[in-house]
CSV table of C-alpha atoms in Angstrom, one decimal:
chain,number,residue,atom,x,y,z
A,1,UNK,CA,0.4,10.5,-19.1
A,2,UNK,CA,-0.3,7.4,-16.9
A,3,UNK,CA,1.5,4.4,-17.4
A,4,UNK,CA,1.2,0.5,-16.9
A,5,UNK,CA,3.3,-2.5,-16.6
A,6,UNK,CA,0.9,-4.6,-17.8
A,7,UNK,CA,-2.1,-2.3,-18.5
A,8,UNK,CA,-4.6,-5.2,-19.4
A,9,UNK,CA,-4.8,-6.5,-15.7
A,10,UNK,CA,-4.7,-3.2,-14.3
A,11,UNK,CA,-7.3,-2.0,-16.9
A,12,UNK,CA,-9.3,-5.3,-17.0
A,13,UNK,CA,-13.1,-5.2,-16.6
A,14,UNK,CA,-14.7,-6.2,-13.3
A,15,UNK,CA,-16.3,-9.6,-15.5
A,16,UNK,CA,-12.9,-10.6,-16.8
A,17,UNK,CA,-11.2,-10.2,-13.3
A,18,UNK,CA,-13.9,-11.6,-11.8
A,19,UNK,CA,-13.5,-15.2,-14.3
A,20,UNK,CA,-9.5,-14.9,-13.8
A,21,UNK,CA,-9.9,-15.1,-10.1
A,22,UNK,CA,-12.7,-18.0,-10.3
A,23,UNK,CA,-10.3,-19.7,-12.5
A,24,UNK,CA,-7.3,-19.3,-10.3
A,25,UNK,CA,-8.9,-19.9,-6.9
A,26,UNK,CA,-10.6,-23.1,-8.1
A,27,UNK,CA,-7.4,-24.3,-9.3
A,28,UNK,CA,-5.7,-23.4,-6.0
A,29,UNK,CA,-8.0,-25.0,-3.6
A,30,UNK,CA,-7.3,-28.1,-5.2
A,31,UNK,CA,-3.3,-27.2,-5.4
A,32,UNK,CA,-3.5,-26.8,-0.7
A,33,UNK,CA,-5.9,-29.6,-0.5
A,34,UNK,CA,-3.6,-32.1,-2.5
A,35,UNK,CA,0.0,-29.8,-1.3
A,36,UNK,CA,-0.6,-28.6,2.1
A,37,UNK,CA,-1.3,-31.6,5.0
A,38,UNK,CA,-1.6,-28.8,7.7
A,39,UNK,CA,-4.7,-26.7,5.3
A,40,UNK,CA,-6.2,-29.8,4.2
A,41,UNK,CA,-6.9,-30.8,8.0
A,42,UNK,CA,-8.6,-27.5,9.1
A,43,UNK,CA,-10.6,-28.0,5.8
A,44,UNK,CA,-11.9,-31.4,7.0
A,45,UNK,CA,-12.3,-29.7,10.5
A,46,UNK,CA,-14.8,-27.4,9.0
A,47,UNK,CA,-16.0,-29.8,6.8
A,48,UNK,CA,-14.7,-28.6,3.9
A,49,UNK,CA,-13.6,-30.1,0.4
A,50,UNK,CA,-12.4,-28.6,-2.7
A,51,UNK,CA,-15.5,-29.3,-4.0
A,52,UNK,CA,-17.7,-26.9,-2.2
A,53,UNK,CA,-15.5,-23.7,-4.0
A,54,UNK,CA,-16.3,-23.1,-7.1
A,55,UNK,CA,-16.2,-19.3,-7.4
A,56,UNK,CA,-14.8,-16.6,-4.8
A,57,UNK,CA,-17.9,-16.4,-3.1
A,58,UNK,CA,-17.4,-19.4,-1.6
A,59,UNK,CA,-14.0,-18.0,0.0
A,60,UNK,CA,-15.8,-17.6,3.3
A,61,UNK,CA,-16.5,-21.4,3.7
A,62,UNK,CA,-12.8,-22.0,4.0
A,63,UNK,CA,-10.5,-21.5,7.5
A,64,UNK,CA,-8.7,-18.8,8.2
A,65,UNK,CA,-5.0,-18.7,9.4
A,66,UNK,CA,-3.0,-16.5,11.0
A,67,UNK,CA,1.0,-15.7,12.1
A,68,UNK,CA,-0.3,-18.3,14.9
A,69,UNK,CA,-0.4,-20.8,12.1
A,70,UNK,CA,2.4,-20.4,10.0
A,71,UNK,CA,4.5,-20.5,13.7
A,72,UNK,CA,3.0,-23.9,14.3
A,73,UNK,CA,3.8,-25.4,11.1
A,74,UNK,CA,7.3,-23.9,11.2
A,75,UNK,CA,9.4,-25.0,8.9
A,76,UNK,CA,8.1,-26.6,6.3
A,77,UNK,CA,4.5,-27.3,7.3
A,78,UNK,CA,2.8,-25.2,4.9
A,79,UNK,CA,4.9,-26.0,2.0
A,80,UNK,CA,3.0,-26.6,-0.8
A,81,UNK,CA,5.6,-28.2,-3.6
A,82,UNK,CA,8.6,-30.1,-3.4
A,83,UNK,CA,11.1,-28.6,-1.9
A,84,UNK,CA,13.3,-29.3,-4.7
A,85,UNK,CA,11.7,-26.8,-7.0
A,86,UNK,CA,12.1,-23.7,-4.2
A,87,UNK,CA,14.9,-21.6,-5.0
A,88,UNK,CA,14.4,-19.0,-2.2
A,89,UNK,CA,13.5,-18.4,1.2
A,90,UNK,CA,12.4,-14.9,2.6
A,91,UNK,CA,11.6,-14.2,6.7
A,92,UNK,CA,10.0,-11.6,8.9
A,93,UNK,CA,11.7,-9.9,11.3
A,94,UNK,CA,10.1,-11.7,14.4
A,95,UNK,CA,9.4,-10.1,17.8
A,96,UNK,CA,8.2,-13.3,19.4
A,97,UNK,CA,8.3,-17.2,18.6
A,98,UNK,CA,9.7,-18.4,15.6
A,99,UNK,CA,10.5,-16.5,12.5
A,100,UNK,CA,7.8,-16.9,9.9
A,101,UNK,CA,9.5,-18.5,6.7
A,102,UNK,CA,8.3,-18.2,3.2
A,103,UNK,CA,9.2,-19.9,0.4
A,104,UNK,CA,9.1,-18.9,-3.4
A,105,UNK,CA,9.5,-21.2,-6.6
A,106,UNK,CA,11.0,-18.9,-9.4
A,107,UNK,CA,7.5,-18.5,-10.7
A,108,UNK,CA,6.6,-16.9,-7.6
A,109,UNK,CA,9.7,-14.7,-7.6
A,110,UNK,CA,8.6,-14.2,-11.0
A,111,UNK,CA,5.0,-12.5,-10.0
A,112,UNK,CA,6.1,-10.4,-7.0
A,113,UNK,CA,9.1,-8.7,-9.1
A,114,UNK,CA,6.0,-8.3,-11.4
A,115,UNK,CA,3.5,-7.0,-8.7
A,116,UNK,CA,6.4,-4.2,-7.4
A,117,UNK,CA,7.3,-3.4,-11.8
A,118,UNK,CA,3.4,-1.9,-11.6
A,119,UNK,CA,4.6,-0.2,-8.4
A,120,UNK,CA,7.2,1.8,-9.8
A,121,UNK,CA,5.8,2.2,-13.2
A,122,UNK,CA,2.8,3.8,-11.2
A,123,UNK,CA,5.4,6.4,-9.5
A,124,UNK,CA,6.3,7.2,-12.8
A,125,UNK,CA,9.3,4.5,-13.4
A,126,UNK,CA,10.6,4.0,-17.1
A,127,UNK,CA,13.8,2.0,-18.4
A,128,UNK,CA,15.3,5.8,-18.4
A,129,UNK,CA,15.3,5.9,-14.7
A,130,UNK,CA,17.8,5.7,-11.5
A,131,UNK,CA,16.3,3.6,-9.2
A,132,UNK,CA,17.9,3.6,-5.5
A,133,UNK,CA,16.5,0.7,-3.4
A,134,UNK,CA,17.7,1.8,0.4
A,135,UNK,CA,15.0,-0.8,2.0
A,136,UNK,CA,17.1,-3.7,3.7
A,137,UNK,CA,18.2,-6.4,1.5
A,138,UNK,CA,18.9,-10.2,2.7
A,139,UNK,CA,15.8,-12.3,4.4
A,140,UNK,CA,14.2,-8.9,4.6
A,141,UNK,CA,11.5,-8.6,1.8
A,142,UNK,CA,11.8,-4.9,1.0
A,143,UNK,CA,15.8,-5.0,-0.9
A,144,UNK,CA,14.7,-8.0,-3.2
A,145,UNK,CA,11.2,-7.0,-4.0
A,146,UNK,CA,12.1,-3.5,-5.3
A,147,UNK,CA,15.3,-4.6,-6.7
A,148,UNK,CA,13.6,-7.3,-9.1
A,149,UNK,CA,10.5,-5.1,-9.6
A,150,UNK,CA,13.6,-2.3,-11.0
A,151,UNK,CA,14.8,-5.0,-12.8
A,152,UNK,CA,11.5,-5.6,-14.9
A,153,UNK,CA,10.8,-2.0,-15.6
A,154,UNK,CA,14.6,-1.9,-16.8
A,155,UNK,CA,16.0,1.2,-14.4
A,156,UNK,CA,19.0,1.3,-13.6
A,157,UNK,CA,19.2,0.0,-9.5
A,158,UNK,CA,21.8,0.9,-7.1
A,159,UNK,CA,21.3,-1.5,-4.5
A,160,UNK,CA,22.4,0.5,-1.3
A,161,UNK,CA,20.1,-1.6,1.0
A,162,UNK,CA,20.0,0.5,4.4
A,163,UNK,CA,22.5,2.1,6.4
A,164,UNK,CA,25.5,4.7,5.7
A,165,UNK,CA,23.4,7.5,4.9
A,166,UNK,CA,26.3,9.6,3.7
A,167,UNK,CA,27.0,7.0,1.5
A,168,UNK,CA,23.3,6.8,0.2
A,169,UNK,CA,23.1,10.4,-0.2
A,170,UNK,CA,26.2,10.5,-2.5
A,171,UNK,CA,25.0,7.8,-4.6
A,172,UNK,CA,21.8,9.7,-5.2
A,173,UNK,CA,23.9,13.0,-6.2
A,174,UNK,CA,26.5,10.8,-8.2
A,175,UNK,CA,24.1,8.6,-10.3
A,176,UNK,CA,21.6,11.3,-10.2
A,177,UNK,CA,18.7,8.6,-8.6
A,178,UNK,CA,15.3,9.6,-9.4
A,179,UNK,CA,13.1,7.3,-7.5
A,180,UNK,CA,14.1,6.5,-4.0
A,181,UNK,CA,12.7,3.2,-2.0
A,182,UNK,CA,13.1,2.9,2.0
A,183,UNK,CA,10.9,3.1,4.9
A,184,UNK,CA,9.4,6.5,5.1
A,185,UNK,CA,11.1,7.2,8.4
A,186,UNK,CA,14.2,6.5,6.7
A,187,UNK,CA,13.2,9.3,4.1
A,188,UNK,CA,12.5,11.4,6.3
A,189,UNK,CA,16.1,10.7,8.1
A,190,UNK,CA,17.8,11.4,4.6
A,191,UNK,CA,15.7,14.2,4.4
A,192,UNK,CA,16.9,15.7,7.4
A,193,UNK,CA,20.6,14.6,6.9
A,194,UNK,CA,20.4,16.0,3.1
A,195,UNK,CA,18.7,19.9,4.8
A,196,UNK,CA,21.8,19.9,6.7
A,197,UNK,CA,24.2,19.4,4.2
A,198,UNK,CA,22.7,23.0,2.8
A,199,UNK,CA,20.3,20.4,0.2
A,200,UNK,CA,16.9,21.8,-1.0
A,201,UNK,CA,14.3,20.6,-2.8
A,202,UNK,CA,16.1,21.8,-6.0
A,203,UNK,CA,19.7,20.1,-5.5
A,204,UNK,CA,18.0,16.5,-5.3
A,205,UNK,CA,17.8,15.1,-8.4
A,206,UNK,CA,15.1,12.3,-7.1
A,207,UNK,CA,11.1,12.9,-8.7
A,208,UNK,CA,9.6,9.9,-7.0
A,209,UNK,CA,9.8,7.9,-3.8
A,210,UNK,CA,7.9,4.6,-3.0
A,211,UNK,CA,7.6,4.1,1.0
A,212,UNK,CA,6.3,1.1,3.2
A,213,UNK,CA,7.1,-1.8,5.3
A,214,UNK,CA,5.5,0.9,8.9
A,215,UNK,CA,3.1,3.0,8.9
A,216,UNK,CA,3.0,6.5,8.1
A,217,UNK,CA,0.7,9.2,8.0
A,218,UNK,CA,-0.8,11.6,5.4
A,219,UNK,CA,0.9,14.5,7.1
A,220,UNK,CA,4.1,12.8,6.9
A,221,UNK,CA,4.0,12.3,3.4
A,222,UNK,CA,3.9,16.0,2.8
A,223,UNK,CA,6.5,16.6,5.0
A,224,UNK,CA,8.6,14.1,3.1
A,225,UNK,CA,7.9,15.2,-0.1
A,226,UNK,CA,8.0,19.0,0.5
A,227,UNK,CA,12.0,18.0,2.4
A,228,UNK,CA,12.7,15.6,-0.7
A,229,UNK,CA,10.8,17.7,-3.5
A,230,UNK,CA,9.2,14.0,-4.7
A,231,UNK,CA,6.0,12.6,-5.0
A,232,UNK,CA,5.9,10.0,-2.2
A,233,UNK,CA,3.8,6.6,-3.0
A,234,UNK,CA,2.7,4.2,-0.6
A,235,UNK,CA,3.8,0.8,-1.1
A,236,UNK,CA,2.3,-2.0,1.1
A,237,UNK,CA,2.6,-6.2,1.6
A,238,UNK,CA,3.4,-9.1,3.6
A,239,UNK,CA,6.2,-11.5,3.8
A,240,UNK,CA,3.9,-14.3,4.0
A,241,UNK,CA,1.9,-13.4,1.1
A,242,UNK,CA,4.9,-12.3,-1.0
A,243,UNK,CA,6.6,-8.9,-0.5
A,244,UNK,CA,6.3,-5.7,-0.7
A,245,UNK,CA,3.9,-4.9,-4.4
A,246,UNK,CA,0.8,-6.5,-2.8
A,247,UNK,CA,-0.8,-3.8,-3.3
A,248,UNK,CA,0.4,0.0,-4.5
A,249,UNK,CA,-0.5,4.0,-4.9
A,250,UNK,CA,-1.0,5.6,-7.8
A,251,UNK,CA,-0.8,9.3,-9.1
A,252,UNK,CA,-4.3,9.8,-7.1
A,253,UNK,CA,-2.5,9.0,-3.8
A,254,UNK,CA,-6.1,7.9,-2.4
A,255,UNK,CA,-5.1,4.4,-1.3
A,256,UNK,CA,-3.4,1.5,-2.8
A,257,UNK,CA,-4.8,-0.8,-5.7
A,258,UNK,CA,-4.6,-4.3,-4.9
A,259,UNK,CA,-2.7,-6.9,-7.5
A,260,UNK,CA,-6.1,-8.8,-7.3
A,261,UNK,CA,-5.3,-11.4,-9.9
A,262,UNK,CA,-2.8,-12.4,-7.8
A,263,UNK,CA,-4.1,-11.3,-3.8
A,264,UNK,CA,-8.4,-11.8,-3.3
A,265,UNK,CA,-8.5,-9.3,-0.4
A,266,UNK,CA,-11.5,-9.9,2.2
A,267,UNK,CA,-12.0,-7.6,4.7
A,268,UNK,CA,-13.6,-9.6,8.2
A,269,UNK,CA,-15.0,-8.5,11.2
A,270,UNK,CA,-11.6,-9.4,13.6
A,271,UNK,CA,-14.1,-10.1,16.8
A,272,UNK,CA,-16.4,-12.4,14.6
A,273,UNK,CA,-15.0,-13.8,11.8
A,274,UNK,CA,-17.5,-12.2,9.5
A,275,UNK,CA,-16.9,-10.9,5.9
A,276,UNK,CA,-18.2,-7.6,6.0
A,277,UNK,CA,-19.5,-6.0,3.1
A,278,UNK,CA,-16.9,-4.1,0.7
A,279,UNK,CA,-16.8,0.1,1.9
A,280,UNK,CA,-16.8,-1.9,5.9
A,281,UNK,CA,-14.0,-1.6,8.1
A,282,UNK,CA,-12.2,-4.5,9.3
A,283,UNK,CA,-9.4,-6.6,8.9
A,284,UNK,CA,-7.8,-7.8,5.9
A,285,UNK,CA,-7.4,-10.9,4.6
A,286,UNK,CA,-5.7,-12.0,1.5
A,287,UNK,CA,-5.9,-15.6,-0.6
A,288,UNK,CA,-3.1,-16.7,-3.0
A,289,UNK,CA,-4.4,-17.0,-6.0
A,290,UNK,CA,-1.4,-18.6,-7.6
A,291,UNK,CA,1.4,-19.0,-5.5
A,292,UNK,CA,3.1,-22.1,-5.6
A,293,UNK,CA,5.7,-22.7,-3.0
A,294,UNK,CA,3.5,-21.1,-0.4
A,295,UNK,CA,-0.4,-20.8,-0.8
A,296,UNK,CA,-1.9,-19.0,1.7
A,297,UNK,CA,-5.6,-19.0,2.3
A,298,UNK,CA,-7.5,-16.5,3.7
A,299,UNK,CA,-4.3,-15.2,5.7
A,300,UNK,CA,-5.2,-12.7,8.3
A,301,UNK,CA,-3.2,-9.5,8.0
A,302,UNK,CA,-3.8,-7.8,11.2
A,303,UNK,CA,-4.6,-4.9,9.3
A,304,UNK,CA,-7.0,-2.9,9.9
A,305,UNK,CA,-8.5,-1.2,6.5
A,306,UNK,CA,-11.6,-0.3,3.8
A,307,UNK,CA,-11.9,-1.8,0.3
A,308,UNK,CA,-13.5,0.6,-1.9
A,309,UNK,CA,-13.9,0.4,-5.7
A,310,UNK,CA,-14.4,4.1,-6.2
A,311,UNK,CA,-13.4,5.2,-10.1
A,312,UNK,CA,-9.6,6.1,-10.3
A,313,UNK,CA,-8.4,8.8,-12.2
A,314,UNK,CA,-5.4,7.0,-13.1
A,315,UNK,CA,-7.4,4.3,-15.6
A,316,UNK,CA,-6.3,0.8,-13.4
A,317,UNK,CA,-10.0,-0.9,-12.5
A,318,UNK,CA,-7.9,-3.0,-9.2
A,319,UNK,CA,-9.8,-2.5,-6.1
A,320,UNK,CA,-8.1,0.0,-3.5
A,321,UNK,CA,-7.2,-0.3,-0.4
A,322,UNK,CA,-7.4,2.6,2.0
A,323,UNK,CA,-4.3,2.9,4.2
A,324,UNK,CA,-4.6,1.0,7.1
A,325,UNK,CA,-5.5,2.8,10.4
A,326,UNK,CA,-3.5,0.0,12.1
A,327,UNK,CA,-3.5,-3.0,13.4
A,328,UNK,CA,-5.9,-5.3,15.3
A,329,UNK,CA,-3.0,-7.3,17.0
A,330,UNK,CA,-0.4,-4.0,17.6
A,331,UNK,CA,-3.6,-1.2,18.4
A,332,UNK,CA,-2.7,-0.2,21.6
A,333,UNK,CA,-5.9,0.0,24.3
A,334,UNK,CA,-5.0,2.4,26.9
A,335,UNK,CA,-7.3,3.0,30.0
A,336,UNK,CA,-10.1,1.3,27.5
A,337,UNK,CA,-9.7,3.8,24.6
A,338,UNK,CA,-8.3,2.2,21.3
A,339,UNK,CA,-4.8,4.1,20.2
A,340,UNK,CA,-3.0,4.0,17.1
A,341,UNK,CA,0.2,5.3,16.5
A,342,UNK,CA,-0.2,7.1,13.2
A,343,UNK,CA,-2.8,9.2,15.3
A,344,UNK,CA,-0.2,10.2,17.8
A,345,UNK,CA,1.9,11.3,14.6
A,346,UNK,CA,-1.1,13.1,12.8
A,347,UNK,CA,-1.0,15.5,15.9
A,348,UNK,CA,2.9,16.0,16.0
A,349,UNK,CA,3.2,16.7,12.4
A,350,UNK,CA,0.2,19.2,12.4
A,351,UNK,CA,2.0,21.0,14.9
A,352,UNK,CA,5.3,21.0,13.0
A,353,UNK,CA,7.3,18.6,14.6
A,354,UNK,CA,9.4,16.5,12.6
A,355,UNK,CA,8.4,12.3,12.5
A,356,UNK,CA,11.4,11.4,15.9
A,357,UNK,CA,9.3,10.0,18.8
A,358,UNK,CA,8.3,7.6,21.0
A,359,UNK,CA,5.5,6.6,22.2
A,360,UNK,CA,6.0,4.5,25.6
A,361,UNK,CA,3.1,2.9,27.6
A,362,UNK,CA,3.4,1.8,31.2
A,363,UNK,CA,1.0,0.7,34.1
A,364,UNK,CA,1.7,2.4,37.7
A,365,UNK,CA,-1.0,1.3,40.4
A,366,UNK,CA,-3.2,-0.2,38.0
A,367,UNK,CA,-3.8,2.5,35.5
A,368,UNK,CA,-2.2,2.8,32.2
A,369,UNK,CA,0.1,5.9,31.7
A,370,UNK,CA,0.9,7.3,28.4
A,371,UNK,CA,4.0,8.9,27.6
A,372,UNK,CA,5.2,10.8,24.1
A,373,UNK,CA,8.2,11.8,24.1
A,374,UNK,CA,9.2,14.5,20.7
A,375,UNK,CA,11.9,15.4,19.3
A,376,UNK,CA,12.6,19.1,18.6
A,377,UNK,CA,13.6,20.9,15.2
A,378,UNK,CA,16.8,23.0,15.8
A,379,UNK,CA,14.6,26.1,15.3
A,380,UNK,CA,12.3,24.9,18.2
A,381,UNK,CA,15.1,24.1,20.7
A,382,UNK,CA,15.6,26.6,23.4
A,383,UNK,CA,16.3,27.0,27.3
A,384,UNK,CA,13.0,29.0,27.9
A,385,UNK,CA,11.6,26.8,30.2
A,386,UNK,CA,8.1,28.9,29.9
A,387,UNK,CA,8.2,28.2,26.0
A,388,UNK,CA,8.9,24.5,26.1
A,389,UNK,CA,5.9,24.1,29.0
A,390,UNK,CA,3.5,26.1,26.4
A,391,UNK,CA,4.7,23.8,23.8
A,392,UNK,CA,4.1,20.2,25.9
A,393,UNK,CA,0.6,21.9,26.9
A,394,UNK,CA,-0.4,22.7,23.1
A,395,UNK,CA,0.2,18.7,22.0
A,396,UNK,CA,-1.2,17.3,25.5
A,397,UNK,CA,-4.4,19.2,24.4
A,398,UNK,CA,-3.9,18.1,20.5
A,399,UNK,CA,-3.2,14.6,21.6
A,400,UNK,CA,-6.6,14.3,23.9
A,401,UNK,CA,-8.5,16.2,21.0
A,402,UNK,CA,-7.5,13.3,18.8
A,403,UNK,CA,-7.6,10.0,21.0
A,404,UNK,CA,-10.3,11.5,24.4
A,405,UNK,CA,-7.7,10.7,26.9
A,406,UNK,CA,-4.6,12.5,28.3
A,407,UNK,CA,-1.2,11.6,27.5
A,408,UNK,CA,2.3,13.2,29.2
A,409,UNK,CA,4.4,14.5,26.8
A,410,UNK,CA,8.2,15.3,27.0
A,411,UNK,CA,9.9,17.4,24.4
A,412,UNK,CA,13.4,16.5,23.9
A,413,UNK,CA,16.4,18.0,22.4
A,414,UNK,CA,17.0,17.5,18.6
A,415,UNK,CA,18.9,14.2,17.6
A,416,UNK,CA,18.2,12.6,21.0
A,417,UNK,CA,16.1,9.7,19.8
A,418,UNK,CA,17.7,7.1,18.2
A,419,UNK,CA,17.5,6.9,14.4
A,420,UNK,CA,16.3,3.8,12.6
A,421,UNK,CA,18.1,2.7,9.3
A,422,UNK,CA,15.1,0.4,9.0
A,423,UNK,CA,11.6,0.0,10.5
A,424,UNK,CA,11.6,2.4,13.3
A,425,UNK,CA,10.9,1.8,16.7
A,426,UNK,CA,7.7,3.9,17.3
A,427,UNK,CA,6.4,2.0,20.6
A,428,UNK,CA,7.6,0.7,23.9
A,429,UNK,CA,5.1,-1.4,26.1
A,430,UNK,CA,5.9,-1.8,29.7
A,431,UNK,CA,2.5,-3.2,30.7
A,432,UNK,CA,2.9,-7.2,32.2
A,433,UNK,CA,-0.5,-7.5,30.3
């Protein structure tokens, strides 16, 4: 039986979502224009008042911002109440520039504990539940999204944040967890860890498990799942939008329904600018419907996805959002040919290697060199050097079936790539590009 965490929104007709998010978005326009100095200038750049919006389909006459953005009006520029009434900050991790900082009134806590509640109630979640949250806690969205979003539901939450995987392991035993929330490369790392303990399927007590914050393919999923004996659920969001619960699977596992009273997703042509039509790919943009402390609107994700609003067995009328292939800002383009990670992994997996590599791209007399390097299973691992060549040969023609170009590939003993706790490191760029 399908359960809700607050079934009339996730059940609501397309004519009453439709008026809530006119309602909200008119109300918000007005909130940035009057809030938000920085927003209100590139609205009188583009000639824009709060006037001109009256429904969501006048989203596209409003800018769009980006990470770029947000870095410019670092710290406070995009504040959009008194500080007085935030009561939390939250940051992303930050590879370049200044850390993006978001700030949350209660209320806002208040709807993203909400938001991730319906995640876990859609993995099954009840008040009769164990609920380990093993994604990082601290400025990191991941700990205090799920952790609140436990809270609501009324499991019990062991807050292990990452790290110490012995430790995690014996608190799942111990407290008997059922539903399990990390990274899904750090699933698969317990996974691993719990098979060689002597741990199968049937000695781990969890049923669910509710992965995100990196991407992560289909065949990945089933091998976390078959190593866990769970159902795995995708989980996705933004620490400038909120948190983790933006959006969330459901039993169907066909892509993730968006909390659209809360997040309008757009989906834009990344080259042009253009909303494309819903079923288009593109890239994702989300408006704040009703964030206080940090309206964004028309944020551009990066990510690279398709809207659809396809029936859903599981009752909830939210739009869904396929799994993104990627990114527009982390694709890699290698000798002109557009590369994404997860399609590196699709190959691996398919050929029974477990989810340890690392992809590392480099530029030697002006041409771009790929290089994978993969971790073997114990079973694999051998000294005959014919084998291992047969083996590299078998994914260098996998990996050109699936991308059209060649890449070297090095197989490497078991254990030999470094293990992330948190979001793995899947990528290394040498290029000076």
């Amino acid at each position: 039986m399908e359960r809700y965490y607050e079934e009339d929104l996730e059940r609501a007709s397309r004519e009453d979502m439709l008026a809530l998010q006119n309602e909200k978005l008119v109300k918000q326009v007005k909130h940035v224009w009057d809030s938000v100095p920085y927003y209100r200038n590139l609205m009188e750049k583009k000639g824009v008042t709060p006037d001109d919006i009256k429904s969501v389909d006048d989203l596209h006459k409003l800018p769009l911002i980006s990470k770029a953005d947000l870095r410019d009006a670092y710290p406070y520029g995009l504040l959009g109440c008194d500080l007085k009434k935030c009561v939390r900050i939250q940051s992303t991790s930050g590879t370049t520039g200044k850390r993006v900082v978001a700030f949350y009134t209660q209320e806002d806590i208040d709807i993203w504990e909400r938001c991730c509640a319906r995640a876990i109630t859609a993995a099954g979640g009840t008040d009769e539940d164990v609920c380990q949250v093993s994604y990082g806690y601290g400025l990191f969205t991941g700990g205090p999204g799920l952790n609140g979003g436990s809270h609501k539901v009324g499991c019990l939450t062991v807050p292990t944040s990452s790290g110490n995987t012995d430790r995690q392991i014996m608190f799942i035993n111990d407290l008997q967890a059922t539903i399990l929330c990390c990274t899904p490369s750090y699933a698969a790392y317990l996974g691993e860890r719990m098979k060689e303990l002597g741990m199968g399927p049937d000695d781990i007590p969890l049923k669910a498990g509710i992965f995100g914050a990196e991407a992560w393919s289909e065949e990945m999923r089933q091998d976390i799942q078959n190593t866990l004996g769970i159902k795995a659920y995708d989980i996705y969001g933004l620490t400038e939008i909120s948190g983790p619960g933006v959006s969330f699977e459901c039993s169907e596992q066909t892509g993730m329904h968006i909390n659209e009273d809360h997040f309008y997703p757009e989906v834009i042509d990344p080259d042009t600018e253009e909303v494309l039509p819903e079923g288009s790919e593109g890239e994702l943009v989300f408006t704040c419907l009703d964030k206080e402390a940090f309206p964004l609107l028309r944020y551009r994700t990066r990510d690279i996805c398709v809207l659809s609003r396809e029936k859903c067995s599981c009752g909830r009328t939210l739009v869904k959002m396929k799994k993104p292939k990627g990114r527009s800002d982390d694709m890699l383009i290698i000798r002109g040919v557009n590369v994404f990670p997860s399609q590196i992994e699709a190959v691996l997996l398919n050929q029974g290697y477990p989810a340890n590599y690392q992809i590392v791209v480099d530029r030697v007399n002006n041409t771009d060199t790929l290089d994978v390097q993969v971790e073997m299973t114990p079973e694999m691992f051998t000294d005959n050097l014919g084998e291992i060549e047969a083996r590299q040969k078998s994914l260098v023609d996998g990996l050109k079936a699936m991308l059209g170009l060649k890449a070297h590939v090095t197989l490497v003993a078991p254990k030999t790539i470094t293990r992330s706790e948190g979001k793995a490191v899947r990528v290394i760029d040498k290029r000076k590009i």
